Short mmCIF file of C-alpha atoms in Angstrom, two decimals:
data_model
loop_
_atom_site.label_atom_id
_atom_site.label_comp_id
_atom_site.label_asym_id
_atom_site.label_seq_id
_atom_site.Cartn_x
_atom_site.Cartn_y
_atom_site.Cartn_z
CA MET Q 32 0.07 0.03 0.02
CA SER Q 33 1.42 3.60 -1.01
CA GLU Q 34 1.33 6.12 1.76
CA ALA Q 35 -1.14 8.18 -0.36
CA GLU Q 36 -3.60 5.32 0.25
CA LEU Q 37 -2.85 5.34 4.14
CA LYS Q 38 -5.87 6.72 6.25
CA ARG Q 39 -5.42 8.93 9.22
CA THR Q 40 -7.30 8.83 12.28
CA PRO Q 41 -9.07 12.09 13.84
CA LEU Q 42 -6.07 12.20 16.17
CA TYR Q 43 -3.42 12.07 13.70
CA ASP Q 44 -2.37 16.07 14.30
CA GLU Q 45 -2.20 15.14 18.04
CA HIS Q 46 0.38 12.59 17.29
CA VAL Q 47 2.58 14.80 15.14
CA ALA Q 48 2.24 17.69 17.58
CA ALA Q 49 3.45 15.21 20.24
CA GLY Q 50 6.60 13.90 18.29
CA GLY Q 51 4.98 10.76 17.37
CA LYS Q 52 6.92 8.52 14.85
CA MET Q 53 4.17 7.88 12.24
CA VAL Q 54 4.27 4.15 10.46
CA PRO Q 55 1.80 2.50 8.29
CA PHE Q 56 -0.25 -0.18 10.37
CA GLY Q 57 -3.75 -1.59 9.29
CA GLY Q 58 -3.88 0.64 6.33
CA PHE Q 59 -3.63 3.79 8.82
CA GLU Q 60 -0.71 6.06 9.78
CA MET Q 61 -0.15 5.33 13.32
CA PRO Q 62 2.07 6.54 16.02
CA VAL Q 63 4.61 3.68 16.95
CA GLN Q 64 6.07 5.55 19.72
CA TYR Q 65 6.34 9.35 20.82
CA THR Q 66 9.46 9.47 23.09
CA SER Q 67 10.68 5.64 24.07
CA ILE Q 68 8.50 2.33 23.77
CA ILE Q 69 10.01 1.39 27.08
CA GLN Q 70 9.21 4.69 28.77
CA GLU Q 71 5.63 4.43 27.21
CA HIS Q 72 5.27 0.66 28.43
CA THR Q 73 6.49 1.44 31.82
CA ALA Q 74 4.02 4.37 32.30
CA VAL Q 75 1.09 1.98 31.27
CA ARG Q 76 2.25 -0.85 33.91
CA THR Q 77 3.00 1.85 36.53
CA ARG Q 78 0.71 4.80 35.78
CA ALA Q 79 -1.19 4.94 32.71
CA GLY Q 80 -0.97 5.58 29.18
CA LEU Q 81 -3.27 7.01 26.30
CA PHE Q 82 -3.50 4.96 23.05
CA ASP Q 83 -5.36 6.23 20.01
CA VAL Q 84 -6.93 2.94 18.55
CA SER Q 85 -9.16 4.64 16.21
CA HIS Q 86 -7.89 2.37 13.52
CA MET Q 87 -9.82 -0.69 14.96
CA GLY Q 88 -12.94 -1.58 13.04
CA GLU Q 89 -16.62 -1.51 14.58
CA ILE Q 90 -19.33 -3.71 12.94
CA LEU Q 91 -22.87 -3.59 14.45
CA ILE Q 92 -25.01 -6.54 13.91
CA GLN Q 93 -28.73 -5.85 14.83
CA GLY Q 94 -32.16 -7.30 14.43
CA PRO Q 95 -34.36 -9.88 15.95
CA ARG Q 96 -32.46 -12.61 14.99
CA ALA Q 97 -28.98 -10.83 15.79
CA LEU Q 98 -28.00 -13.16 18.65
CA ASP Q 99 -28.65 -16.55 16.86
CA PHE Q 100 -26.43 -14.93 14.09
CA VAL Q 101 -23.43 -13.95 16.25
CA GLN Q 102 -23.52 -17.42 17.88
CA LYS Q 103 -23.17 -18.67 14.30
CA ILE Q 104 -20.01 -16.64 13.19
CA SER Q 105 -18.29 -16.92 16.75
CA CYS Q 106 -16.92 -19.56 18.68
CA ASN Q 107 -17.58 -18.22 22.40
CA ASP Q 108 -21.13 -18.49 23.82
CA HIS Q 109 -23.05 -14.89 23.85
CA ALA Q 110 -26.35 -16.54 24.90
CA LYS Q 111 -25.91 -15.73 28.66
CA MET Q 112 -24.31 -12.36 28.06
CA THR Q 113 -26.42 -9.29 29.74
CA VAL Q 114 -26.48 -5.79 28.15
CA GLY Q 115 -23.24 -3.87 28.86
CA ARG Q 116 -20.97 -7.15 28.80
CA ALA Q 117 -18.20 -7.32 26.63
CA GLN Q 118 -16.59 -10.82 25.37
CA TYR Q 119 -13.70 -11.76 23.47
CA THR Q 120 -14.12 -14.36 20.63
CA GLY Q 121 -13.02 -15.49 17.37
CA LEU Q 122 -14.78 -14.86 13.93
CA MET Q 123 -14.77 -18.42 12.40
CA TYR Q 124 -14.09 -19.89 9.06
CA PRO Q 125 -15.62 -23.42 8.16
CA GLU Q 126 -12.03 -24.70 8.67
CA GLY Q 127 -12.21 -23.92 12.08
CA THR Q 128 -9.59 -21.13 11.87
CA LEU Q 129 -9.98 -17.37 12.47
CA VAL Q 130 -11.13 -14.84 10.22
CA ASP Q 131 -10.14 -12.61 13.05
CA ASP Q 132 -10.58 -12.17 16.92
CA MET Q 133 -12.78 -9.46 18.28
CA LEU Q 134 -14.96 -8.02 21.13
CA VAL Q 135 -18.44 -8.65 20.98
CA HIS Q 136 -20.34 -5.96 23.20
CA LYS Q 137 -24.20 -6.63 23.91
CA MET Q 138 -25.93 -3.16 23.31
CA THR Q 139 -29.56 -4.32 23.36
CA ASP Q 140 -31.18 -7.83 23.14
CA ASP Q 141 -31.38 -7.06 19.65
CA ALA Q 142 -27.83 -5.30 18.85
CA TYR Q 143 -24.36 -6.59 19.10
CA PHE Q 144 -21.33 -4.31 18.54
CA LEU Q 145 -18.00 -6.15 17.12
CA VAL Q 146 -14.84 -4.44 17.67
CA VAL Q 147 -12.26 -5.83 15.05
CA ASN Q 148 -8.82 -5.43 14.08
CA ALA Q 149 -7.92 -2.56 11.61
CA ALA Q 150 -6.22 -4.38 8.93
CA ASN Q 151 -9.01 -7.03 8.73
CA THR Q 152 -12.04 -4.70 9.13
CA ASP Q 153 -12.96 -4.80 5.15
CA LYS Q 154 -12.43 -8.36 5.10
CA ASP Q 155 -14.30 -8.97 8.29
CA PHE Q 156 -17.29 -6.90 6.98
CA ALA Q 157 -17.54 -8.61 3.75
CA TYR Q 158 -17.30 -12.17 5.04
CA ILE Q 159 -19.88 -11.18 7.86
CA GLN Q 160 -22.06 -9.77 5.01
CA GLU Q 161 -21.50 -12.92 2.93
CA VAL Q 162 -22.67 -15.25 5.92
CA ALA Q 163 -25.77 -12.87 6.58
CA ALA Q 164 -26.97 -13.00 2.90
CA GLY Q 165 -30.27 -14.59 2.89
CA GLU Q 166 -30.72 -14.64 6.59
CA ASP Q 167 -33.83 -12.67 7.87
CA GLY Q 168 -33.96 -10.53 11.02
CA VAL Q 169 -30.07 -9.61 10.55
CA GLU Q 170 -28.66 -6.25 9.54
CA VAL Q 171 -25.04 -5.74 9.16
CA ILE Q 172 -23.41 -2.40 9.48
CA ASN Q 173 -19.89 -1.19 9.31
CA GLN Q 174 -19.62 1.74 11.81
CA SER Q 175 -15.86 2.10 11.80
CA ALA Q 176 -16.07 5.66 10.27
CA GLU Q 177 -18.47 6.82 12.82
CA TYR Q 178 -16.11 6.18 16.13
CA ALA Q 179 -12.69 7.21 17.30
CA GLN Q 180 -11.51 4.79 20.01
CA LEU Q 181 -9.06 6.06 22.71
CA ALA Q 182 -7.36 3.62 25.39
CA LEU Q 183 -6.74 5.01 28.56
CA GLN Q 184 -4.72 2.03 30.19
CA GLY Q 185 -2.96 1.37 33.62
CA PRO Q 186 -3.35 1.68 37.36
CA LEU Q 187 -4.08 5.32 37.57
CA ALA Q 188 -6.72 5.04 34.35
CA LEU Q 189 -9.90 5.40 36.62
CA GLU Q 190 -8.74 8.41 38.59
CA VAL Q 191 -7.48 10.16 35.52
CA LEU Q 192 -10.84 9.55 33.49
CA GLN Q 193 -13.11 10.18 36.48
CA PRO Q 194 -12.96 14.01 36.71
CA LEU Q 195 -13.91 13.98 32.86
CA THR Q 196 -17.27 11.98 33.05
CA GLY Q 197 -20.39 12.12 35.13
CA THR Q 198 -20.69 8.25 34.65
CA ASP Q 199 -19.49 6.41 37.90
CA LEU Q 200 -16.38 4.61 36.62
CA ALA Q 201 -16.05 2.21 39.52
CA GLY Q 202 -19.29 1.05 38.79
CA ILE Q 203 -18.13 -0.28 35.44
CA ARG Q 204 -16.78 -3.80 35.93
CA TYR Q 205 -13.85 -5.67 33.96
CA TYR Q 206 -15.22 -6.37 30.62
CA HIS Q 207 -18.30 -4.32 31.03
CA PHE Q 208 -19.34 -1.25 29.19
CA THR Q 209 -21.82 1.25 29.68
CA TRP Q 210 -23.33 4.40 27.32
CA GLY Q 211 -22.18 7.47 29.09
CA GLU Q 212 -20.48 10.96 28.40
CA VAL Q 213 -17.05 12.47 28.37
CA LEU Q 214 -16.98 16.17 28.49
CA GLY Q 215 -20.42 16.20 27.59
CA HIS Q 216 -19.93 13.88 24.30
CA LYS Q 217 -21.93 10.60 24.24
CA ALA Q 218 -19.34 8.12 24.79
CA ILE Q 219 -19.29 4.23 25.07
CA ILE Q 220 -17.09 3.66 27.97
CA ALA Q 221 -15.71 0.01 28.28
CA ARG Q 222 -13.45 -1.55 30.97
CA THR Q 223 -11.54 -3.43 28.46
CA GLY Q 224 -8.05 -3.30 27.07
CA TYR Q 225 -5.02 -4.85 25.45
CA THR Q 226 -2.25 -4.43 27.70
CA GLY Q 227 -2.81 -6.70 30.94
CA GLU Q 228 -3.72 -3.46 32.99
CA ASP Q 229 -6.96 -1.77 34.21
CA GLY Q 230 -8.11 0.57 32.07
CA PHE Q 231 -10.78 1.96 29.84
CA GLU Q 232 -11.60 1.99 26.02
CA LEU Q 233 -13.60 4.95 24.76
CA TYR Q 234 -15.82 4.93 21.69
CA VAL Q 235 -16.72 8.50 20.79
CA ALA Q 236 -17.50 10.53 17.56
CA PRO Q 237 -14.51 11.26 15.58
CA GLU Q 238 -15.33 15.32 16.05
CA HIS Q 239 -14.78 14.87 19.65
CA ALA Q 240 -11.83 12.66 19.69
CA ALA Q 241 -9.18 15.69 19.91
CA GLU Q 242 -10.69 17.43 22.71
CA ILE Q 243 -11.11 14.27 25.11
CA TRP Q 244 -7.53 13.24 24.02
CA ARG Q 245 -6.01 16.59 25.22
CA ALA Q 246 -8.30 16.65 28.28
CA ILE Q 247 -7.32 13.36 29.29
CA LEU Q 248 -3.55 13.73 29.00
CA LYS Q 249 -4.09 17.34 30.77
CA SER Q 250 -5.96 15.36 33.73
CA GLY Q 251 -3.23 12.95 33.70
CA ALA Q 252 0.13 14.92 33.32
CA PRO Q 253 0.36 15.64 37.00
CA LYS Q 254 0.51 11.71 37.55
CA GLY Q 255 2.87 10.99 34.74
CA VAL Q 256 0.38 9.88 32.35
CA ILE Q 257 1.59 10.05 28.60
CA PRO Q 258 0.62 9.20 25.13
CA ALA Q 259 1.39 5.68 23.98
CA GLY Q 260 2.02 4.30 20.65
CA LEU Q 261 1.60 0.90 18.90
CA GLY Q 262 5.46 -0.18 20.07
CA ALA Q 263 4.46 -0.22 23.79
CA ARG Q 264 0.83 -1.56 22.79
CA ASP Q 265 2.91 -4.76 21.32
CA THR Q 266 5.18 -5.31 24.22
CA LEU Q 267 2.22 -4.71 26.78
CA ARG Q 268 0.17 -7.41 24.79
CA LEU Q 269 2.61 -9.94 24.43
CA GLU Q 270 3.63 -9.81 28.11
CA ALA Q 271 0.27 -10.29 29.09
CA GLY Q 272 -0.14 -13.59 26.76
CA MET Q 273 -2.36 -11.66 24.47
CA CYS Q 274 -2.67 -12.83 20.74
CA LEU Q 275 -2.02 -10.50 17.82
CA TYR Q 276 -4.08 -11.21 14.40
CA GLY Q 277 -1.46 -11.65 11.81
CA ASN Q 278 1.48 -12.56 14.10
CA ASP Q 279 0.22 -15.52 16.67
CA ILE Q 280 -3.25 -16.35 15.09
CA ASP Q 281 -4.31 -16.15 11.48
CA ARG Q 282 -6.62 -18.12 8.73
CA THR Q 283 -4.46 -21.19 9.15
CA THR Q 284 -4.57 -21.31 13.12
CA THR Q 285 -7.59 -22.71 15.22
CA PRO Q 286 -8.50 -21.08 18.49
CA LEU Q 287 -7.82 -24.56 20.14
CA GLU Q 288 -3.83 -24.44 18.83
CA ALA Q 289 -3.42 -20.64 19.89
CA GLY Q 290 -4.50 -21.67 23.60
CA LEU Q 291 -7.68 -19.81 23.28
CA GLY Q 292 -9.77 -22.96 24.36
CA TRP Q 293 -11.37 -20.88 26.80
CA ILE Q 294 -13.27 -18.91 23.95
CA VAL Q 295 -14.45 -22.22 22.49
CA LYS Q 296 -17.68 -23.23 23.73
CA LEU Q 297 -18.63 -26.60 21.64
CA ASP Q 298 -22.01 -27.14 24.09
CA LYS Q 299 -23.49 -23.84 22.88
CA GLY Q 300 -25.31 -25.44 19.74
CA ASP Q 301 -23.75 -24.92 16.14
CA PHE Q 302 -21.38 -22.60 14.78
CA ILE Q 303 -19.17 -22.19 11.83
CA GLY Q 304 -16.09 -24.47 12.10
CA ARG Q 305 -17.49 -26.23 15.06
CA ASP Q 306 -16.97 -29.71 13.59
CA VAL Q 307 -13.49 -29.19 12.97
CA LEU Q 308 -12.91 -27.77 16.73
CA GLU Q 309 -14.97 -30.88 18.16
CA ARG Q 310 -12.42 -33.31 16.34
CA GLN Q 311 -9.42 -31.31 17.49
CA ALA Q 312 -10.95 -31.28 21.01
CA GLN Q 313 -11.36 -34.99 21.13
CA GLU Q 314 -8.38 -36.05 19.05
CA GLY Q 315 -5.93 -33.20 20.44
CA VAL Q 316 -4.08 -30.65 18.16
CA GLU Q 317 -1.18 -31.25 16.51
CA ARG Q 318 0.89 -27.89 17.50
CA LYS Q 319 0.09 -25.29 20.28
CA LEU Q 320 0.98 -21.81 20.69
CA VAL Q 321 3.52 -21.31 23.77
CA GLY Q 322 5.62 -18.63 25.52
CA PHE Q 323 9.22 -19.05 25.63
CA GLU Q 324 12.06 -16.74 27.29
CA MET Q 325 15.65 -16.62 25.89
CA ILE Q 326 18.16 -18.43 27.60
CA ASP Q 327 21.14 -17.41 25.27
CA ARG Q 328 21.16 -13.92 24.07
CA GLY Q 329 19.12 -12.20 21.26
CA ILE Q 330 15.46 -11.55 20.40
CA ALA Q 331 13.76 -14.29 18.56
CA ARG Q 332 11.24 -12.60 16.20
CA HIS Q 333 8.21 -13.35 13.97
CA GLY Q 334 8.96 -15.92 11.70
CA PHE Q 335 12.22 -17.25 13.05
CA PRO Q 336 12.32 -21.12 12.73
CA VAL Q 337 12.01 -23.23 16.09
CA PHE Q 338 14.00 -26.66 16.53
CA LEU Q 339 13.31 -29.09 19.40
CA HIS Q 340 17.18 -30.25 19.38
CA PRO Q 341 19.95 -27.74 18.38
CA ASP Q 342 21.29 -29.76 15.62
CA ASP Q 343 17.99 -30.54 13.89
CA GLY Q 344 17.70 -29.87 10.30
CA GLU Q 345 14.34 -29.44 10.01
CA PRO Q 346 12.55 -26.73 12.16
CA ALA Q 347 9.58 -28.19 14.26
CA GLY Q 348 7.97 -24.76 14.63
CA VAL Q 349 7.97 -20.96 14.25
CA VAL Q 350 8.17 -17.80 16.20
CA THR Q 351 5.10 -15.64 15.89
CA SER Q 352 5.96 -12.90 18.45
CA GLY Q 353 9.25 -11.77 20.04
CA THR Q 354 10.66 -8.78 21.63
CA HIS Q 355 12.52 -7.40 24.58
CA SER Q 356 10.29 -7.51 27.59
CA PRO Q 357 10.55 -3.84 29.34
CA THR Q 358 9.12 -5.66 32.52
CA LEU Q 359 11.04 -8.83 32.65
CA ARG Q 360 14.18 -7.17 30.86
CA LYS Q 361 14.49 -10.21 29.07
CA PRO Q 362 13.73 -11.59 25.40
CA ILE Q 363 10.51 -13.29 25.27
CA GLY Q 364 8.03 -14.63 22.81
CA MET Q 365 5.31 -16.91 21.42
CA ALA Q 366 5.85 -19.88 18.91
CA TYR Q 367 4.15 -22.77 17.62
CA VAL Q 368 5.61 -26.13 18.71
CA PRO Q 369 4.36 -29.76 18.33
CA SER Q 370 1.84 -30.46 21.03
CA GLU Q 371 4.17 -33.33 22.52
CA ALA Q 372 6.70 -30.64 23.13
CA ALA Q 373 4.46 -27.72 24.41
CA GLU Q 374 5.48 -28.22 28.04
CA PRO Q 375 7.03 -25.20 30.59
CA GLY Q 376 10.27 -25.78 31.37
CA ARG Q 377 11.30 -27.69 28.18
CA GLU Q 378 14.22 -26.22 26.25
CA MET Q 379 13.80 -25.10 22.58
CA TRP Q 380 15.97 -23.48 20.08
CA VAL Q 381 15.62 -20.64 17.50
CA SER Q 382 17.78 -19.81 14.40
CA ILE Q 383 18.50 -16.24 15.07
CA ARG Q 384 19.92 -15.06 11.79
CA GLY Q 385 21.70 -18.38 11.36
CA GLN Q 386 22.77 -18.74 14.67
CA VAL Q 387 21.07 -21.73 16.78
CA ARG Q 388 19.81 -20.07 20.41
CA LYS Q 389 18.77 -21.56 23.40
CA ALA Q 390 15.16 -20.87 24.90
CA ALA Q 391 12.81 -22.17 27.49
CA ILE Q 392 9.26 -22.83 27.12
CA VAL Q 393 7.39 -20.97 30.00
CA ALA Q 394 3.69 -20.78 31.16
CA LEU Q 395 1.51 -17.80 29.89
CA PRO Q 396 1.15 -15.18 30.38
CA PHE Q 397 4.56 -13.53 30.93
CA TYR Q 398 2.96 -10.93 33.18
CA SER Q 399 -0.16 -10.49 35.20
CA ARG Q 400 -1.25 -7.59 37.30
CA LYS Q 401 -1.75 -7.75 41.01
CA ARG Q 402 -5.58 -7.29 41.28
CA LYS Q 403 -7.26 -5.59 44.39
CA LYS Q 404 -8.76 -7.79 46.57
CA LYS Q 405 -12.44 -7.64 47.03
CA ALA Q 406 -13.67 -5.46 49.90
CA MET J 57 21.00 16.33 14.96
CA SER J 58 24.31 16.04 16.26
CA VAL J 59 27.17 15.35 13.69
CA PRO J 60 30.55 15.97 15.44
CA LYS J 61 33.04 17.68 12.84
CA ASP J 62 36.08 15.67 13.99
CA LEU J 63 34.55 12.17 12.92
CA ARG J 64 34.56 10.34 9.84
CA TYR J 65 31.49 8.54 8.79
CA THR J 66 29.62 5.68 6.70
CA LYS J 67 26.47 5.53 4.27
CA THR J 68 25.24 2.82 6.75
CA HIS J 69 25.59 5.41 9.70
CA GLU J 70 28.74 4.43 11.68
CA TRP J 71 31.22 6.93 12.91
CA MET J 72 34.76 6.47 13.31
CA ARG J 73 37.64 8.36 15.20
CA ARG J 74 41.16 7.70 14.35
CA GLU J 75 43.53 7.31 17.63
CA GLY J 76 46.90 6.41 16.26
CA ASP J 77 46.38 3.40 13.89
CA VAL J 78 43.32 2.28 15.77
CA ALA J 79 39.75 3.32 14.66
CA VAL J 80 36.97 3.98 17.45
CA VAL J 81 33.88 2.68 15.98
CA GLY J 82 30.08 3.49 16.90
CA ILE J 83 26.73 4.23 15.33
CA THR J 84 25.57 7.94 14.82
CA HIS J 85 22.72 9.82 16.67
CA TYR J 86 20.68 9.73 13.79
CA ALA J 87 21.05 5.78 13.87
CA GLN J 88 20.16 5.34 17.22
CA ASP J 89 17.30 7.72 17.00
CA GLN J 90 15.90 5.76 13.92
CA LEU J 91 16.45 2.49 15.78
CA GLY J 92 14.90 3.26 19.09
CA GLU J 93 16.20 2.38 22.46
CA VAL J 94 18.73 -0.23 22.29
CA VAL J 95 18.23 -3.60 24.28
CA TYR J 96 20.71 -5.88 22.88
CA VAL J 97 24.18 -5.43 21.28
CA GLU J 98 26.03 -8.26 19.65
CA LEU J 99 29.61 -7.53 19.10
CA PRO J 100 32.64 -9.69 17.77
CA GLU J 101 35.29 -11.17 20.00
CA VAL J 102 38.46 -9.43 20.32
CA GLY J 103 40.93 -10.60 18.15
CA ALA J 104 38.18 -11.34 15.34
CA GLN J 105 39.09 -9.89 12.02
CA ALA J 106 37.05 -6.99 10.29
CA ALA J 107 36.52 -6.42 6.75
CA ALA J 108 35.70 -2.84 5.44
CA GLY J 109 31.92 -2.50 4.64
CA GLU J 110 31.31 -6.09 6.02
CA GLU J 111 28.75 -7.02 8.87
CA LEU J 112 30.77 -6.59 12.12
CA GLY J 113 27.63 -7.07 14.73
CA THR J 114 24.06 -6.50 15.51
CA LEU J 115 22.10 -3.82 17.47
CA GLU J 116 18.52 -4.58 18.54
CA SER J 117 15.96 -2.41 19.64
CA VAL J 118 12.34 -3.41 21.05
CA LYS J 119 11.13 -3.14 17.52
CA ALA J 120 13.87 -3.42 15.02
CA VAL J 121 17.30 -5.00 14.25
CA SER J 122 20.18 -3.16 12.70
CA GLU J 123 23.42 -4.58 11.24
CA LEU J 124 26.78 -2.91 12.29
CA TYR J 125 29.35 -2.69 9.01
CA ALA J 126 32.93 -2.17 9.62
CA PRO J 127 34.08 1.43 8.40
CA VAL J 128 37.50 -0.22 8.23
CA GLY J 129 39.08 -3.55 8.02
CA GLY J 130 41.65 -4.82 10.32
CA GLU J 131 41.65 -6.77 13.85
CA VAL J 132 39.41 -6.13 16.75
CA VAL J 133 41.16 -4.89 19.39
CA GLU J 134 38.80 -3.83 21.81
CA VAL J 135 35.00 -4.15 22.57
CA ASN J 136 32.71 -2.12 24.46
CA GLU J 137 32.08 -4.53 27.44
CA HIS J 138 29.72 -1.99 29.14
CA LEU J 139 27.19 -2.45 26.68
CA SER J 140 26.06 -6.04 27.44
CA ASP J 141 24.80 -4.53 30.76
CA ALA J 142 23.92 -1.10 29.67
CA PRO J 143 23.05 -1.13 25.97
CA ASN J 144 21.17 2.14 26.13
CA LEU J 145 24.58 3.68 26.53
CA VAL J 146 24.37 3.66 22.62
CA ASN J 147 21.22 5.83 22.61
CA ASP J 148 22.49 8.10 25.67
CA ASP J 149 25.86 8.77 24.35
CA PRO J 150 26.42 7.45 20.74
CA PHE J 151 29.55 9.43 20.23
CA GLY J 152 31.18 8.77 23.44
CA GLU J 153 30.36 6.13 26.13
CA GLY J 154 28.03 4.06 23.74
CA TRP J 155 31.24 3.29 21.28
CA LEU J 156 31.12 -0.19 19.95
CA VAL J 157 34.47 -1.46 18.74
CA LYS J 158 37.97 -0.41 18.34
CA ILE J 159 39.72 -1.89 15.08
CA LYS J 160 43.40 -1.81 14.41
CA ILE J 161 43.43 -0.25 10.71
CA ALA J 162 44.89 -2.59 8.00
CA GLU J 163 42.42 -1.71 5.45
CA GLU J 164 40.74 1.83 4.73
CA GLY J 165 37.09 1.94 3.97
CA GLU J 166 34.91 4.39 2.31
CA THR J 167 34.11 7.14 4.51
CA LEU J 168 32.57 10.52 4.49
CA ASP J 169 33.36 13.84 6.31
CA ALA J 170 30.87 15.63 8.84
CA ALA J 171 29.11 17.66 5.82
CA ALA J 172 28.61 15.04 3.39
CA TYR J 173 27.20 12.58 6.12
CA GLU J 174 24.84 15.82 7.29
CA LYS J 175 23.57 15.92 3.59
CA LEU J 176 23.00 12.29 3.63
CA VAL J 177 20.89 12.46 6.59
CA ALA J 178 19.11 15.26 5.19
CA GLU J 179 18.28 13.38 2.29
CA GLU J 180 17.12 10.20 4.06
CA SER J 181 14.98 12.05 6.57
CA ALA J 182 13.34 14.23 3.71
#
């Protein structure tokens, strides 16, 4: 894609003014970092960081048969969701593999709001429309242009955002949302995120995005809140063991292979790809996504071959994501390996630019936040 | 963007400073800024032979990998051991504490003066 075709979010000017390094991502010009990935990462873990995630896609499924339809295209069970609940799931191909991963928000009994990956929005919308063709009682609407999305993530997110809204943020539980207002502008306020921290994702009209962006940064500045880019978003999600579509999951991987068995509900009734997943559940999968830490030096990155013995000629698997973990201060990653080898503690080797380096499989996630005890 | 006048530069963004028959080599301020925070530096062993213009090591940031090319050829006589614990020196002080290797010059390479290097950076960042 040439730069001329890249889209800009309503916050583009804010990013440039803040010194954001703009890179192409998912068809948009997005900030990969402002000052430093590690500083932005640390801000989110210890204080809070503000992300522009307006590139994400929003697709509304509505009509009297909306629930049945969402149940059909998704592997998770949405029947027991209450209005105001958000759920993570996979959008499924008949092969049991993933069109995308997404968040489903139940807006009303007849309306479900799907948030999908930027690079997949057009593909997802076309696919969902194709499945919906000939179905009565379901309407599919691409609302991506109607929303800007801001994610305020980190332990101070609530106290930074609360002064800007009349909505009681403490009343929104994790993976719940409500319609509310921010600076008097209508907003979906969701307690969701992609960083492994507490935080909020705000869906607002594009024309109010810049005002809200500036107000959050002003409210948060005395507490050390800073804007954070896609670079920190990637290191944060990887530490939290969250998959990135296009890296760790794609149209060739099933949710069971990716360690996403917790979003596969075989007993909910039929859905697209269910037969494949049921067979995999019974017979076991051939490969599994695992976390690893490097023992030898170097960063194992996406696409690097994985070996179960240092002198094997043929790779047994592949690295899907790899980075330097700012929290653990060492190289970490995720890789597909044969299921029989997918045991924490087991050694594996990665070819890093032609040199075979030792790593160890570890349990995911690499990082999980300390949750406050319930009073 | 800092480009000290007394150094020689390569088109691949290394700098070198002559100290007698030894070249002190690092990457430029522009290079470290493009790369982002360096988290891992892989350098040759002392005694290794460098060939002018050939790969000599690797620098990795969170997001990217960058190769280090030798501005001159010769024996590697010293490497900056501090970088294994403090790779961020490459960012914090690229022309000083963040130096990478010292090479006993046996073969000259193709280098630019500060003015030519500044012009190159201006073109690349345009």
